[in-house]
PDB file of C-alpha atoms in Angstrom:
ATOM      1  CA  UNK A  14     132.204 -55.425  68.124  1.00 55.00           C
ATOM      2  CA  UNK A  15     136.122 -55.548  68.139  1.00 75.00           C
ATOM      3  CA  UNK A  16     138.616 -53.687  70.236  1.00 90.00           C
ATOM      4  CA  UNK A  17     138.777 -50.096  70.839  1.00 94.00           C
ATOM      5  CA  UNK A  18     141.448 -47.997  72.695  1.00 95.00           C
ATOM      6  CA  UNK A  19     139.539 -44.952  74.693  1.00 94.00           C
ATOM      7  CA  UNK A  20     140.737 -42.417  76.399  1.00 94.00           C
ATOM      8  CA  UNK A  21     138.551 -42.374  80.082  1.00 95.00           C
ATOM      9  CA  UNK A  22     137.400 -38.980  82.050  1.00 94.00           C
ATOM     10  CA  UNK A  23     136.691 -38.974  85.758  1.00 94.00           C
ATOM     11  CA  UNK A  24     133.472 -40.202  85.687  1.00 94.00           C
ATOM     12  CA  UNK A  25     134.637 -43.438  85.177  1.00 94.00           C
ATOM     13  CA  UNK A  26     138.275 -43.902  86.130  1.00 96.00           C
ATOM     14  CA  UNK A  27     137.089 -43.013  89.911  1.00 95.00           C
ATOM     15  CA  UNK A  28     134.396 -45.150  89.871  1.00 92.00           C
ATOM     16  CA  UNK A  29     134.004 -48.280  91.733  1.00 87.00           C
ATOM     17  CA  UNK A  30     130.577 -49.831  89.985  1.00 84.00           C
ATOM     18  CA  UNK A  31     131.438 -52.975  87.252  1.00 75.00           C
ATOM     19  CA  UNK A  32     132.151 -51.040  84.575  1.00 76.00           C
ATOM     20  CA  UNK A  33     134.089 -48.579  86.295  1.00 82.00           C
ATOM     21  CA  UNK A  34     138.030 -47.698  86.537  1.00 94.00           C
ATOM     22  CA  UNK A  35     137.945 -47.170  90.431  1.00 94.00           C
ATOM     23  CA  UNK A  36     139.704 -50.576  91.931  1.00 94.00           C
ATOM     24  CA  UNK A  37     142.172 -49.830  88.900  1.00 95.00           C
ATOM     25  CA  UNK A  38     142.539 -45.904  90.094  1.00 96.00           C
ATOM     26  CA  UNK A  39     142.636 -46.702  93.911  1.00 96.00           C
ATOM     27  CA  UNK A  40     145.550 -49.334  93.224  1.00 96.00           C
ATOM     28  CA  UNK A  41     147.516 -47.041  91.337  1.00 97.00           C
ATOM     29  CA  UNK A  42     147.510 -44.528  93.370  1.00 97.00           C
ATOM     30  CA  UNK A  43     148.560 -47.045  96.276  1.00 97.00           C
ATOM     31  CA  UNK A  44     151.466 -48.247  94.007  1.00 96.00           C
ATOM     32  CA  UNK A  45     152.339 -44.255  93.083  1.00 96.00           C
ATOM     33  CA  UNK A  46     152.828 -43.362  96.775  1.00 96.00           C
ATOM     34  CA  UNK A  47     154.577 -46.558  97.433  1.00 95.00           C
ATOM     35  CA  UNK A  48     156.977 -45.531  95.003  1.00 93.00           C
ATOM     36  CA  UNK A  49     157.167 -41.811  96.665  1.00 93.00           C
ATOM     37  CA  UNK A  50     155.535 -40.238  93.660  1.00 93.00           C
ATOM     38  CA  UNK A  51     152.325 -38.060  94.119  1.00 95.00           C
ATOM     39  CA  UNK A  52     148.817 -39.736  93.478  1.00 96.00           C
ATOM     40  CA  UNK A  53     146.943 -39.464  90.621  1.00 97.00           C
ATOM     41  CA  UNK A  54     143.727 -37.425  90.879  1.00 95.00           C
ATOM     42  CA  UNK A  55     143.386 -34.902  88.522  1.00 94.00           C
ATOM     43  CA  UNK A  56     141.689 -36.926  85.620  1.00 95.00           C
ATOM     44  CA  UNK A  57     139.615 -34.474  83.555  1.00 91.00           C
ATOM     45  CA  UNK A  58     135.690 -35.105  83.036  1.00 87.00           C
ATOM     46  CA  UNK A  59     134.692 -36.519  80.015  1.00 80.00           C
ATOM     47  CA  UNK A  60     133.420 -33.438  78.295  1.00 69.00           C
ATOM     48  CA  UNK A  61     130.420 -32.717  75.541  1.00 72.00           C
ATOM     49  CA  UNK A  62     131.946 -34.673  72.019  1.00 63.00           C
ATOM     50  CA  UNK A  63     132.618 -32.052  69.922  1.00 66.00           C
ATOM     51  CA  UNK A  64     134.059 -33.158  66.262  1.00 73.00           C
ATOM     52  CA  UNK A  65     137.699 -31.864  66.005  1.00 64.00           C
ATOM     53  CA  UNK A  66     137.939 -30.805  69.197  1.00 66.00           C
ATOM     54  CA  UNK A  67     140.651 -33.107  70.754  1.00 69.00           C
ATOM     55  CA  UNK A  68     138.395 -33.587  73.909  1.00 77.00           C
ATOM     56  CA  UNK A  69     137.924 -37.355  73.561  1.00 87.00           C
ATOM     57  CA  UNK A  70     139.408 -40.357  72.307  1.00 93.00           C
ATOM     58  CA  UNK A  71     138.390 -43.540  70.343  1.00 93.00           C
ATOM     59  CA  UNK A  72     139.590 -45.730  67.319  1.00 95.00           C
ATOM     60  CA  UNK A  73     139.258 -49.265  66.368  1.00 95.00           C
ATOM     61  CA  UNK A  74     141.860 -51.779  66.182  1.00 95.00           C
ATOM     62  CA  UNK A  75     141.003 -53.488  63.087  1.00 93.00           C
ATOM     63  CA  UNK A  76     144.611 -53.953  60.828  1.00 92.00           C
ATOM     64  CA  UNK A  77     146.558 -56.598  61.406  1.00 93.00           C
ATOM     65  CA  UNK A  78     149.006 -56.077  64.313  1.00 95.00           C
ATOM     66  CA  UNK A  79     152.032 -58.231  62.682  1.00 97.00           C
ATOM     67  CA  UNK A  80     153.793 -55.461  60.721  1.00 97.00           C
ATOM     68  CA  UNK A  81     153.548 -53.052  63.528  1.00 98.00           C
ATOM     69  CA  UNK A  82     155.172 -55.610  65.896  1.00 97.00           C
ATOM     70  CA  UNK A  83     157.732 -56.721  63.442  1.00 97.00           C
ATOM     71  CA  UNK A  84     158.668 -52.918  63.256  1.00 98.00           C
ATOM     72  CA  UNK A  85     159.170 -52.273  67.126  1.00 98.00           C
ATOM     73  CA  UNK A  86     160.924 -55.625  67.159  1.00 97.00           C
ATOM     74  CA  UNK A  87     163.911 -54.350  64.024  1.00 97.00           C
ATOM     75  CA  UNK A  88     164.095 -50.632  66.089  1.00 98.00           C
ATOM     76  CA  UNK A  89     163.166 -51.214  69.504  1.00 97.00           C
ATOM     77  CA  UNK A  90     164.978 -53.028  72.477  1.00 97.00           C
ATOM     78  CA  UNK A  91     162.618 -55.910  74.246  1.00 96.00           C
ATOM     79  CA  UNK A  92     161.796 -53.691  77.114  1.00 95.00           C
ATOM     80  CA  UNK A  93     160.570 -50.482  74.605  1.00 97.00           C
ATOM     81  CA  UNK A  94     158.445 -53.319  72.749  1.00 97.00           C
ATOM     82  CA  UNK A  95     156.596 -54.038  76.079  1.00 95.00           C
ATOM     83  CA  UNK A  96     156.310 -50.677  77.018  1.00 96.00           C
ATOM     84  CA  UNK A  97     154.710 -49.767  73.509  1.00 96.00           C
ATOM     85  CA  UNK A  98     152.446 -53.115  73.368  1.00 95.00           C
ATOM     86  CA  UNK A  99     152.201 -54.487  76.395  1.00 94.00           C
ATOM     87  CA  UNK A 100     150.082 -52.130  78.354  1.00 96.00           C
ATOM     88  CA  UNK A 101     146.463 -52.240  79.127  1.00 95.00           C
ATOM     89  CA  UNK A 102     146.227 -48.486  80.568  1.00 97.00           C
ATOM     90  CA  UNK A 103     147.922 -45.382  79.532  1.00 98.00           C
ATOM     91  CA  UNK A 104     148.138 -42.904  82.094  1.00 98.00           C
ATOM     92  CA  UNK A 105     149.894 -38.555  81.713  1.00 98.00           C
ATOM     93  CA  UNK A 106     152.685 -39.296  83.916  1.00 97.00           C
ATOM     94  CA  UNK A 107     156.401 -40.179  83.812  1.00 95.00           C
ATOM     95  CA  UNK A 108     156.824 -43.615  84.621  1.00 95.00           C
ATOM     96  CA  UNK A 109     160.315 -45.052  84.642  1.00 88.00           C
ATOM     97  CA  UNK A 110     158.701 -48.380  84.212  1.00 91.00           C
ATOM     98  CA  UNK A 111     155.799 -49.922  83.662  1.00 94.00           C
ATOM     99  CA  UNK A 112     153.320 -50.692  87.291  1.00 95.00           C
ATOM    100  CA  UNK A 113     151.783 -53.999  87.567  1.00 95.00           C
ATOM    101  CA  UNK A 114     148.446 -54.006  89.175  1.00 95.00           C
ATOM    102  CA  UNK A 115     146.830 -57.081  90.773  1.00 92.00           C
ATOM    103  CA  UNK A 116     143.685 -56.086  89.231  1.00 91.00           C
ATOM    104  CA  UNK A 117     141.533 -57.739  86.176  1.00 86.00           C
ATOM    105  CA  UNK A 118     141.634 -56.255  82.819  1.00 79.00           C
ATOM    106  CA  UNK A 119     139.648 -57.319  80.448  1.00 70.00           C
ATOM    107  CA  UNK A 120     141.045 -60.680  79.802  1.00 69.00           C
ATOM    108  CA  UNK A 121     144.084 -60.410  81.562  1.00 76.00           C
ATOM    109  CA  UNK A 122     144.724 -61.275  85.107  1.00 85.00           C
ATOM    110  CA  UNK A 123     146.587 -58.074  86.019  1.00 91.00           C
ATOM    111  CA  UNK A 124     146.862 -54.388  84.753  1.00 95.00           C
ATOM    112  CA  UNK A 125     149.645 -53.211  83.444  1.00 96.00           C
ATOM    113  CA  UNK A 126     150.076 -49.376  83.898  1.00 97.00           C
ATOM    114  CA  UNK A 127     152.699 -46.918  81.426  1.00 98.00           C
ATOM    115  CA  UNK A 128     153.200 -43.877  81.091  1.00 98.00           C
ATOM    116  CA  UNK A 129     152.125 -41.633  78.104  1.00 98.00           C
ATOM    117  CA  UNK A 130     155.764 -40.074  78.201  1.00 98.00           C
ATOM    118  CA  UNK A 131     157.273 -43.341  77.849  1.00 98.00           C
ATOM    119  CA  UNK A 132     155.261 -44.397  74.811  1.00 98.00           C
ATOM    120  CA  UNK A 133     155.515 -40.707  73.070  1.00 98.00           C
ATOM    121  CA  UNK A 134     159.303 -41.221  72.625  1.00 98.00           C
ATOM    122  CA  UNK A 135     159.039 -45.037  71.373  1.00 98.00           C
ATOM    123  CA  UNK A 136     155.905 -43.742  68.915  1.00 98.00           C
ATOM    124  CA  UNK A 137     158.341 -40.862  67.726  1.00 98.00           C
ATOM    125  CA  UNK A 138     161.063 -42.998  66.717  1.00 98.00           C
ATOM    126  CA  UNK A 139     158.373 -45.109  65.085  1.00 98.00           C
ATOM    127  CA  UNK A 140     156.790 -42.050  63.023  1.00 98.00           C
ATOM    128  CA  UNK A 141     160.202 -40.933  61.803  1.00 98.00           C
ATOM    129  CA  UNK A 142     161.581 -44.543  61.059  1.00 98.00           C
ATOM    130  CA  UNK A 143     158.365 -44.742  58.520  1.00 98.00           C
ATOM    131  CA  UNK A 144     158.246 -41.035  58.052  1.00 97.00           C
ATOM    132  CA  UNK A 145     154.524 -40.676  59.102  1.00 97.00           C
ATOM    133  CA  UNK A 146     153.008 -38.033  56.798  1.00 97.00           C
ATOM    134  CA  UNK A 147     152.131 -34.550  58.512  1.00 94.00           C
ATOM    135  CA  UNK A 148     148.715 -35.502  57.184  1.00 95.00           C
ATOM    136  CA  UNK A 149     147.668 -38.267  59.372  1.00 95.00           C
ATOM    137  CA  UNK A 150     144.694 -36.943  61.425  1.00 93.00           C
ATOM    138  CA  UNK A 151     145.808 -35.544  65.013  1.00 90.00           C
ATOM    139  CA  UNK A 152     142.957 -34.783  66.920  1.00 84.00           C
ATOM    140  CA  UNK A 153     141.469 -38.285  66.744  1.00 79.00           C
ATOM    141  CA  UNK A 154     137.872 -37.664  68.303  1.00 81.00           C
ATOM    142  CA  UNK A 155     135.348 -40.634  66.931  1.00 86.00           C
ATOM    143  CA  UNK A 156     137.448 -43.257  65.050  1.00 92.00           C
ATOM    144  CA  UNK A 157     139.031 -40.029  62.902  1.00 92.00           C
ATOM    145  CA  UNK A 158     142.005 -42.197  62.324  1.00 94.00           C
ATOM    146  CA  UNK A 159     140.478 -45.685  61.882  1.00 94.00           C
ATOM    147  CA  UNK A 160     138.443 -44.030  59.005  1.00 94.00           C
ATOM    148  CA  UNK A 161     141.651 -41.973  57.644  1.00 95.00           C
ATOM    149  CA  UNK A 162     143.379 -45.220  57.150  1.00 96.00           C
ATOM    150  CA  UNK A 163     140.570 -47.762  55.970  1.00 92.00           C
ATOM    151  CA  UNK A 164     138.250 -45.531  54.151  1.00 87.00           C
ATOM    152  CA  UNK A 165     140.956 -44.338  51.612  1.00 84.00           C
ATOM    153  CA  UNK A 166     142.394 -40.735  52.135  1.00 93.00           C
ATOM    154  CA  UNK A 167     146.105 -42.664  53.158  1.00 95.00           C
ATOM    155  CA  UNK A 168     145.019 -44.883  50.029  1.00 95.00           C
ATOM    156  CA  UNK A 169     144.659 -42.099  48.053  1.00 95.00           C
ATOM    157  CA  UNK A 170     147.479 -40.429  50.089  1.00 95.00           C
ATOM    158  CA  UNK A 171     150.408 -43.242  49.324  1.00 95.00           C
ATOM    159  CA  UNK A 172     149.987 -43.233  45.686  1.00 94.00           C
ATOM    160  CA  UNK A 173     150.218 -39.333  45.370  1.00 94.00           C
ATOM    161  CA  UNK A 174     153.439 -39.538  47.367  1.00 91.00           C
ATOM    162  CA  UNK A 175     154.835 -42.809  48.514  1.00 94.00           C
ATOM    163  CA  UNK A 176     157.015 -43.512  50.969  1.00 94.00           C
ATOM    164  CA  UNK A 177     157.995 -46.077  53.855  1.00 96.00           C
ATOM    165  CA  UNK A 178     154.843 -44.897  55.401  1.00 96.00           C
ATOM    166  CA  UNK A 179     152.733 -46.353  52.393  1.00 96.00           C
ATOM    167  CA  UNK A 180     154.823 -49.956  52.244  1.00 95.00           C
ATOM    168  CA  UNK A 181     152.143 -51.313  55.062  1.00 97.00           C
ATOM    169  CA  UNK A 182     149.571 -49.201  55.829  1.00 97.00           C
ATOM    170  CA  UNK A 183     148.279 -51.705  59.007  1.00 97.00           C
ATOM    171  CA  UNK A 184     151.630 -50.903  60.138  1.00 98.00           C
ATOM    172  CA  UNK A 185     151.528 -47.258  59.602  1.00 98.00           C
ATOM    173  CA  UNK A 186     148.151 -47.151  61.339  1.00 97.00           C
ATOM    174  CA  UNK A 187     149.120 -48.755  64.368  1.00 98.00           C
ATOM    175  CA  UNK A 188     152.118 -46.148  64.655  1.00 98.00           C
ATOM    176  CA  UNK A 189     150.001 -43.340  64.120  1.00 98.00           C
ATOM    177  CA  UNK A 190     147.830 -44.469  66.762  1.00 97.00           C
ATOM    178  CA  UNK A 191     150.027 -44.896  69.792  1.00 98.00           C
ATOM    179  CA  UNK A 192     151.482 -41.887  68.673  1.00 98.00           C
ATOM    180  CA  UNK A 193     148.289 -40.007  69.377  1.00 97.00           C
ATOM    181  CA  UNK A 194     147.220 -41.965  72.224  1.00 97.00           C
ATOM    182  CA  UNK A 195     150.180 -40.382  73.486  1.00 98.00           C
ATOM    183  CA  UNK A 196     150.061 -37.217  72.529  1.00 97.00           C
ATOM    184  CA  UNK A 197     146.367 -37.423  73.550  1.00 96.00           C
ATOM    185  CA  UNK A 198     147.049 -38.600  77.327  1.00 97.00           C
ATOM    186  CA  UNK A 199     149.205 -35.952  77.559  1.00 97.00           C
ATOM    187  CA  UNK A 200     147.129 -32.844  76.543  1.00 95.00           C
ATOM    188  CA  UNK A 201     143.711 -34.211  78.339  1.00 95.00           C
ATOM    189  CA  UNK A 202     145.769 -35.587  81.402  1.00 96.00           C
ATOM    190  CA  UNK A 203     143.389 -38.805  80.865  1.00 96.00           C
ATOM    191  CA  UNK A 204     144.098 -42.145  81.216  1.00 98.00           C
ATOM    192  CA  UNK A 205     143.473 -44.709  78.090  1.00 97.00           C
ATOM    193  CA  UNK A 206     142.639 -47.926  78.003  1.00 95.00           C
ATOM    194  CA  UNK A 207     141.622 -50.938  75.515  1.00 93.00           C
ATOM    195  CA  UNK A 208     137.884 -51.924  75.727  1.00 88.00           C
TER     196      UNK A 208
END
């Protein structure tokens, strides 16, 4: 059990059953046009998993979150914190601030909607405030960087060559992965979400 953050295809943003993304989709949109943007519709399928590939999306929140916040908290203003870690879906599209949705999420009474542009920049300043290693796994299929962090390689990594990266490796995880939640929205044009 625990949290994971996904990245969804088609077959489930657009769909309306329980476990589906639809009423989450169809509100967006609603919210998108309001704003006179265009809707969102072209969410990619799924796809076969294919190791290495950069066609899907999954990791594990397991480190502590404290360092990670206390980071965005010394180099980001209050609104850049919210846009990093207050969102429950990530979506490929400029948005100049973050939607509201009356719609469940998970535990939370509403969705709250940001764009993937948004939280590259904020993750970028991030990576070069630590100076996130070149090494830190990019295509980040089946918990690629979950494992890269807890199973030793950064370990292994931080004594070889040390650096502000290596002080807190919880925070350096949690950098790493909006960063490529980010970078992954943005390549797939798929939403992501926590689940």
């Amino acid at each position: 059990m625990g949290v994971y953050l996904v990245g969804v295809g088609a077959e489930d943003w657009f769909d309306d059953e329980e476990d589906g993304w639809g009423e989450v989709a169809s509100a967006l949109n609603q919210e998108l046009v309001r704003r006179g943007l265009p809707p969102y519709t072209s969410v990619p399928e799924r796809g076969e998993f294919v190791r290495g590939s950069g066609q899907a999306f999954e990791e594990k929140l397991i480190p502590s979150m404290d360092g990670f916040v206390a980071l965005c908290q010394a180099h980001l203003s209050p609104a850049e914190v919210e846009t990093v870690c207050g969102w429950t879906v990530m979506v490929p599209l400029p948005l100049d601030e973050e939607v509201r949705l009356p719609v469940e999420c998970g535990y939370a009474d509403s969705t709250v909607v940001v764009g993937a542009p948004q939280v590259l920049a904020i993750a970028e300043r991030l990576a070069a405030v630590i100076d996130l290693p070149a090494e830190t796994p990019e295509m980040c299929d089946n918990l690629d960087l979950t494992m890269w962090f807890l199973d030793g390689a950064a370990k292994d990594l931080a004594a070889a060559r040390p650096g502000p990266w290596s002080d807190d490796l919880d925070t350096a995880f949690y950098v790493a992965l909006y960063l490529r939640a980010a970078q992954h929205s943005l390549r797939r044009g798929c939403p992501l979400t926590y689940c």
